[in-house]
């Protein structure tokens, strides 16, 4: 299983774009990259998933360079309600064991 | 469609007591998971079940047992609780969200062992 490394915490202001980078140097060919968001006292919830290049949905974008050794979650124009912990997870869809890292605590200020 | 449900929501135990945490999902998913999350920390995998009838150890299985009762239910048992098992326990099931496979988490069980 690929080990992931993320910044422990980040601060931002409302309306700014936030980019959170995750390193996964030993990612395997069949691994996908998935990001989850967790609010206090709740379970994590899925944000976005990708394999390579760029993926965009209604809440975020995920940028994955050609070597796939890192990925960047981009949150456009954050609001106070985006204050949460964000986890990067690397796993292959044919496997079942999943390892969450420590996550990145994002604090959005007014 | 309730998703993933967990009972109880909160429990206080004394050291040495036993209890079972219940988890059920109504999404017809094959895989289910148990995690623990200590204050200010990330999630750590305790056990998982790839499909009905199978279970496997995760990162931190010591002190726990699991049962995959049927496709819907996956329980976690603490035979002799210890203060080090004070944590929030999350159950999850894994399935498709559109074309992407993801885990769906329950609301958690907060366990305090005195």
Short mmCIF file of C-alpha atoms in Angstrom, two decimals:
data_model
loop_
_atom_site.label_atom_id
_atom_site.label_comp_id
_atom_site.label_asym_id
_atom_site.label_seq_id
_atom_site.Cartn_x
_atom_site.Cartn_y
_atom_site.Cartn_z
CA UNK A 1 0.00 0.00 0.00
CA UNK A 2 1.31 3.42 -0.96
CA UNK A 3 2.26 5.69 1.93
CA UNK A 4 0.94 9.24 1.66
CA UNK A 5 2.35 12.48 3.06
CA UNK A 6 0.31 15.67 3.44
CA UNK A 7 0.82 18.97 5.24
CA UNK A 8 -0.51 18.78 8.77
CA UNK A 9 -2.47 22.02 8.55
CA UNK A 10 -3.27 24.96 6.30
CA UNK A 11 -4.99 28.30 6.83
CA UNK A 12 -6.95 30.25 4.24
CA UNK A 13 -9.44 33.07 3.93
CA UNK A 14 -12.92 32.95 2.54
CA UNK A 15 -13.04 33.31 -1.23
CA UNK A 16 -9.51 32.08 -1.83
CA UNK A 17 -8.52 28.99 -3.79
CA UNK A 18 -6.88 26.32 -1.65
CA UNK A 19 -4.50 23.69 -2.97
CA UNK A 20 -3.56 20.71 -0.81
CA UNK A 21 -0.79 18.47 -2.10
CA UNK A 22 -0.31 14.82 -1.23
CA UNK A 23 2.90 12.91 -1.91
CA UNK A 24 2.71 9.20 -2.75
CA UNK A 25 6.11 8.25 -4.13
CA UNK A 26 5.51 4.50 -4.20
CA UNK A 27 2.16 4.58 -5.96
CA UNK A 28 1.53 1.42 -7.99
CA UNK A 29 0.29 1.17 -11.55
CA UNK A 30 -3.21 0.10 -10.55
CA UNK A 31 -3.63 2.60 -7.71
CA UNK A 32 -6.25 5.34 -7.76
CA UNK A 33 -6.09 8.51 -5.70
CA UNK A 34 -9.11 9.44 -3.62
CA UNK A 35 -9.72 12.45 -1.40
CA UNK A 36 -12.09 12.54 1.56
CA UNK A 37 -13.37 15.38 3.73
CA UNK A 38 -14.16 15.02 7.42
CA UNK A 39 -16.04 17.48 9.59
CA UNK A 40 -15.80 17.28 13.40
CA UNK A 41 -17.89 14.49 14.90
CA UNK A 42 -18.69 13.00 11.49
CA UNK A 43 -17.33 10.22 9.34
CA UNK A 44 -15.29 11.10 6.25
CA UNK A 45 -17.09 11.65 2.99
CA UNK A 46 -15.89 11.23 -0.58
CA UNK A 47 -14.83 14.35 -2.48
CA UNK A 48 -13.07 13.27 -5.67
CA UNK A 49 -11.11 10.42 -7.24
CA UNK A 50 -8.69 10.21 -10.13
CA UNK A 51 -6.01 8.15 -11.85
CA UNK A 52 -4.09 10.68 -13.94
CA UNK A 53 -4.20 14.23 -15.36
CA UNK A 54 -7.12 16.30 -14.14
CA UNK A 55 -10.51 15.47 -12.72
CA UNK A 56 -13.14 18.05 -11.86
CA UNK A 57 -16.52 17.80 -10.19
CA UNK A 58 -18.92 20.28 -8.67
CA UNK A 59 -16.89 20.78 -5.48
CA UNK A 60 -13.21 20.28 -6.34
CA UNK A 61 -10.52 19.54 -8.89
CA UNK A 62 -7.80 16.95 -8.65
CA UNK A 63 -4.51 17.43 -10.48
CA UNK A 64 -2.22 14.43 -10.99
CA UNK A 65 1.12 14.87 -12.82
CA UNK A 66 2.38 12.35 -15.33
CA UNK A 67 4.61 10.53 -12.83
CA UNK A 68 1.65 10.23 -10.40
CA UNK A 69 3.97 10.58 -7.40
CA UNK A 70 1.86 13.41 -6.04
CA UNK A 71 -1.60 14.85 -6.39
CA UNK A 72 -3.17 18.20 -5.60
CA UNK A 73 -6.70 18.78 -4.39
CA UNK A 74 -7.94 22.22 -5.42
CA UNK A 75 -10.89 23.83 -3.66
CA UNK A 76 -12.10 26.95 -5.48
CA UNK A 77 -13.28 29.96 -3.46
CA UNK A 78 -13.45 28.31 -0.06
CA UNK A 79 -16.01 29.29 2.55
CA UNK A 80 -16.07 28.92 6.33
CA UNK A 81 -17.95 25.65 5.89
CA UNK A 82 -14.93 24.13 4.11
CA UNK A 83 -13.07 24.07 7.43
CA UNK A 84 -12.40 20.34 7.82
CA UNK A 85 -9.75 17.65 7.64
CA UNK A 86 -8.87 16.42 4.16
CA UNK A 87 -7.44 12.95 3.58
CA UNK A 88 -5.59 11.64 0.58
CA UNK A 89 -5.93 7.90 0.04
CA UNK A 90 -4.09 5.74 -2.47
CA UNK A 91 -5.41 2.27 -3.17
CA UNK A 92 -6.20 0.05 -6.10
CA UNK A 93 -9.78 -0.78 -6.84
CA UNK A 94 -9.08 -4.50 -6.93
CA UNK A 95 -7.80 -4.47 -3.37
CA UNK A 96 -9.63 -3.95 -0.13
CA UNK A 97 -7.16 -2.86 2.52
CA UNK A 98 -7.07 0.93 2.80
CA UNK A 99 -4.76 3.11 4.85
CA UNK A 100 -5.68 6.70 5.71
CA UNK A 101 -2.88 9.12 6.51
CA UNK A 102 -3.01 11.83 9.15
CA UNK A 103 -4.84 14.25 6.87
CA UNK A 104 -4.57 18.02 6.42
CA UNK A 105 -6.52 20.32 8.73
CA UNK A 106 -7.81 23.24 6.69
CA UNK A 107 -8.98 26.27 8.65
CA UNK A 108 -10.87 28.91 6.67
CA UNK A 109 -11.03 32.35 8.25
CA UNK A 110 -13.46 35.16 7.57
CA UNK B 1 -32.05 4.44 2.19
CA UNK B 2 -30.25 5.00 5.51
CA UNK B 3 -26.74 4.28 4.21
CA UNK B 4 -24.47 3.07 7.02
CA UNK B 5 -25.88 2.97 10.54
CA UNK B 6 -24.01 2.33 13.77
CA UNK B 7 -25.17 1.53 17.28
CA UNK B 8 -24.70 2.66 19.93
CA UNK B 9 -23.79 6.32 19.37
CA UNK B 10 -22.01 6.58 22.70
CA UNK B 11 -20.86 4.06 25.30
CA UNK B 12 -18.97 4.16 28.59
CA UNK B 13 -17.25 0.97 29.73
CA UNK B 14 -15.14 -0.01 32.67
CA UNK B 15 -11.80 -1.68 32.11
CA UNK B 16 -12.31 -5.38 31.46
CA UNK B 17 -15.90 -5.13 30.28
CA UNK B 18 -16.90 -6.41 26.88
CA UNK B 19 -19.18 -4.98 24.24
CA UNK B 20 -20.15 -5.28 20.61
CA UNK B 21 -20.44 -2.37 18.22
CA UNK B 22 -23.02 -2.89 15.52
CA UNK B 23 -22.89 -1.70 11.93
CA UNK B 24 -25.35 -2.19 9.09
CA UNK B 25 -25.54 -0.94 5.51
CA UNK B 26 -28.44 -1.01 3.10
CA UNK B 27 -26.54 -0.28 -0.11
CA UNK B 28 -25.87 -3.92 -1.03
CA UNK B 29 -22.11 -3.37 -0.80
CA UNK B 30 -19.77 -6.34 -0.59
CA UNK B 31 -16.94 -4.72 1.41
CA UNK B 32 -17.15 -3.32 4.92
CA UNK B 33 -14.61 -1.75 7.27
CA UNK B 34 -13.99 -0.82 10.89
CA UNK B 35 -11.75 2.13 11.77
CA UNK B 36 -10.81 3.87 14.97
CA UNK B 37 -9.98 7.54 15.29
CA UNK B 38 -8.22 8.91 18.33
CA UNK B 39 -8.54 12.62 19.17
CA UNK B 40 -6.74 14.80 16.64
CA UNK B 41 -5.56 11.79 14.66
CA UNK B 42 -6.35 10.14 11.36
CA UNK B 43 -8.31 6.94 10.88
CA UNK B 44 -6.67 3.59 11.50
CA UNK B 45 -8.02 0.40 9.98
CA UNK B 46 -8.91 -2.29 12.52
CA UNK B 47 -10.49 -5.01 10.41
CA UNK B 48 -12.14 -5.26 7.04
CA UNK B 49 -14.38 -7.71 5.22
CA UNK B 50 -13.96 -7.96 1.48
CA UNK B 51 -17.16 -9.96 1.14
CA UNK B 52 -19.69 -11.89 3.18
CA UNK B 53 -17.94 -14.70 5.02
CA UNK B 54 -14.43 -13.19 4.94
CA UNK B 55 -12.60 -10.92 7.37
CA UNK B 56 -9.01 -9.67 7.47
CA UNK B 57 -6.81 -7.72 9.87
CA UNK B 58 -6.01 -4.10 9.30
CA UNK B 59 -3.36 -1.92 10.92
CA UNK B 60 -4.47 -2.23 14.55
CA UNK B 61 -6.44 -5.47 15.11
CA UNK B 62 -5.16 -6.39 18.58
CA UNK B 63 -7.87 -6.40 21.22
CA UNK B 64 -10.71 -6.66 18.71
CA UNK B 65 -12.71 -9.33 16.94
CA UNK B 66 -15.18 -8.97 14.10
CA UNK B 67 -18.09 -10.88 12.62
CA UNK B 68 -19.53 -10.46 9.17
CA UNK B 69 -22.96 -11.71 10.08
CA UNK B 70 -24.40 -11.34 6.58
CA UNK B 71 -23.97 -8.97 3.66
CA UNK B 72 -25.59 -6.10 5.56
CA UNK B 73 -24.00 -6.39 8.99
CA UNK B 74 -20.44 -6.20 10.30
CA UNK B 75 -19.90 -6.12 14.06
CA UNK B 76 -16.85 -5.24 16.13
CA UNK B 77 -16.30 -6.81 19.53
CA UNK B 78 -14.09 -5.73 22.39
CA UNK B 79 -13.65 -8.76 24.64
CA UNK B 80 -11.90 -6.98 27.50
CA UNK B 81 -11.91 -3.23 27.10
CA UNK B 82 -8.84 -1.18 27.99
CA UNK B 83 -8.46 2.60 28.42
CA UNK B 84 -6.27 2.60 25.28
CA UNK B 85 -9.37 1.63 23.31
CA UNK B 86 -11.06 4.92 24.13
CA UNK B 87 -11.73 6.29 20.67
CA UNK B 88 -14.34 7.02 18.04
CA UNK B 89 -15.15 3.97 15.95
CA UNK B 90 -16.30 4.34 12.37
CA UNK B 91 -17.81 1.66 10.19
CA UNK B 92 -17.77 2.00 6.41
CA UNK B 93 -18.97 0.11 3.39
CA UNK B 94 -17.46 0.33 -0.06
CA UNK B 95 -19.29 0.69 -3.32
CA UNK B 96 -19.74 2.71 -6.46
CA UNK B 97 -20.54 6.42 -6.54
CA UNK B 98 -21.23 6.81 -10.23
CA UNK B 99 -18.25 5.10 -11.82
CA UNK B 100 -15.95 5.70 -8.87
CA UNK B 101 -15.50 3.33 -5.98
CA UNK B 102 -15.63 4.94 -2.59
CA UNK B 103 -16.26 4.25 1.06
CA UNK B 104 -19.41 5.41 2.79
CA UNK B 105 -19.01 6.05 6.50
CA UNK B 106 -21.41 5.75 9.39
CA UNK B 107 -21.84 8.46 12.05
CA UNK B 108 -19.46 6.79 14.49
CA UNK B 109 -19.59 5.31 17.99
CA UNK B 110 -17.85 7.22 20.75
CA UNK B 111 -16.38 4.82 23.29
CA UNK B 112 -14.94 5.82 26.64
CA UNK B 113 -13.16 3.17 28.69
CA UNK B 114 -12.55 4.08 32.30
#
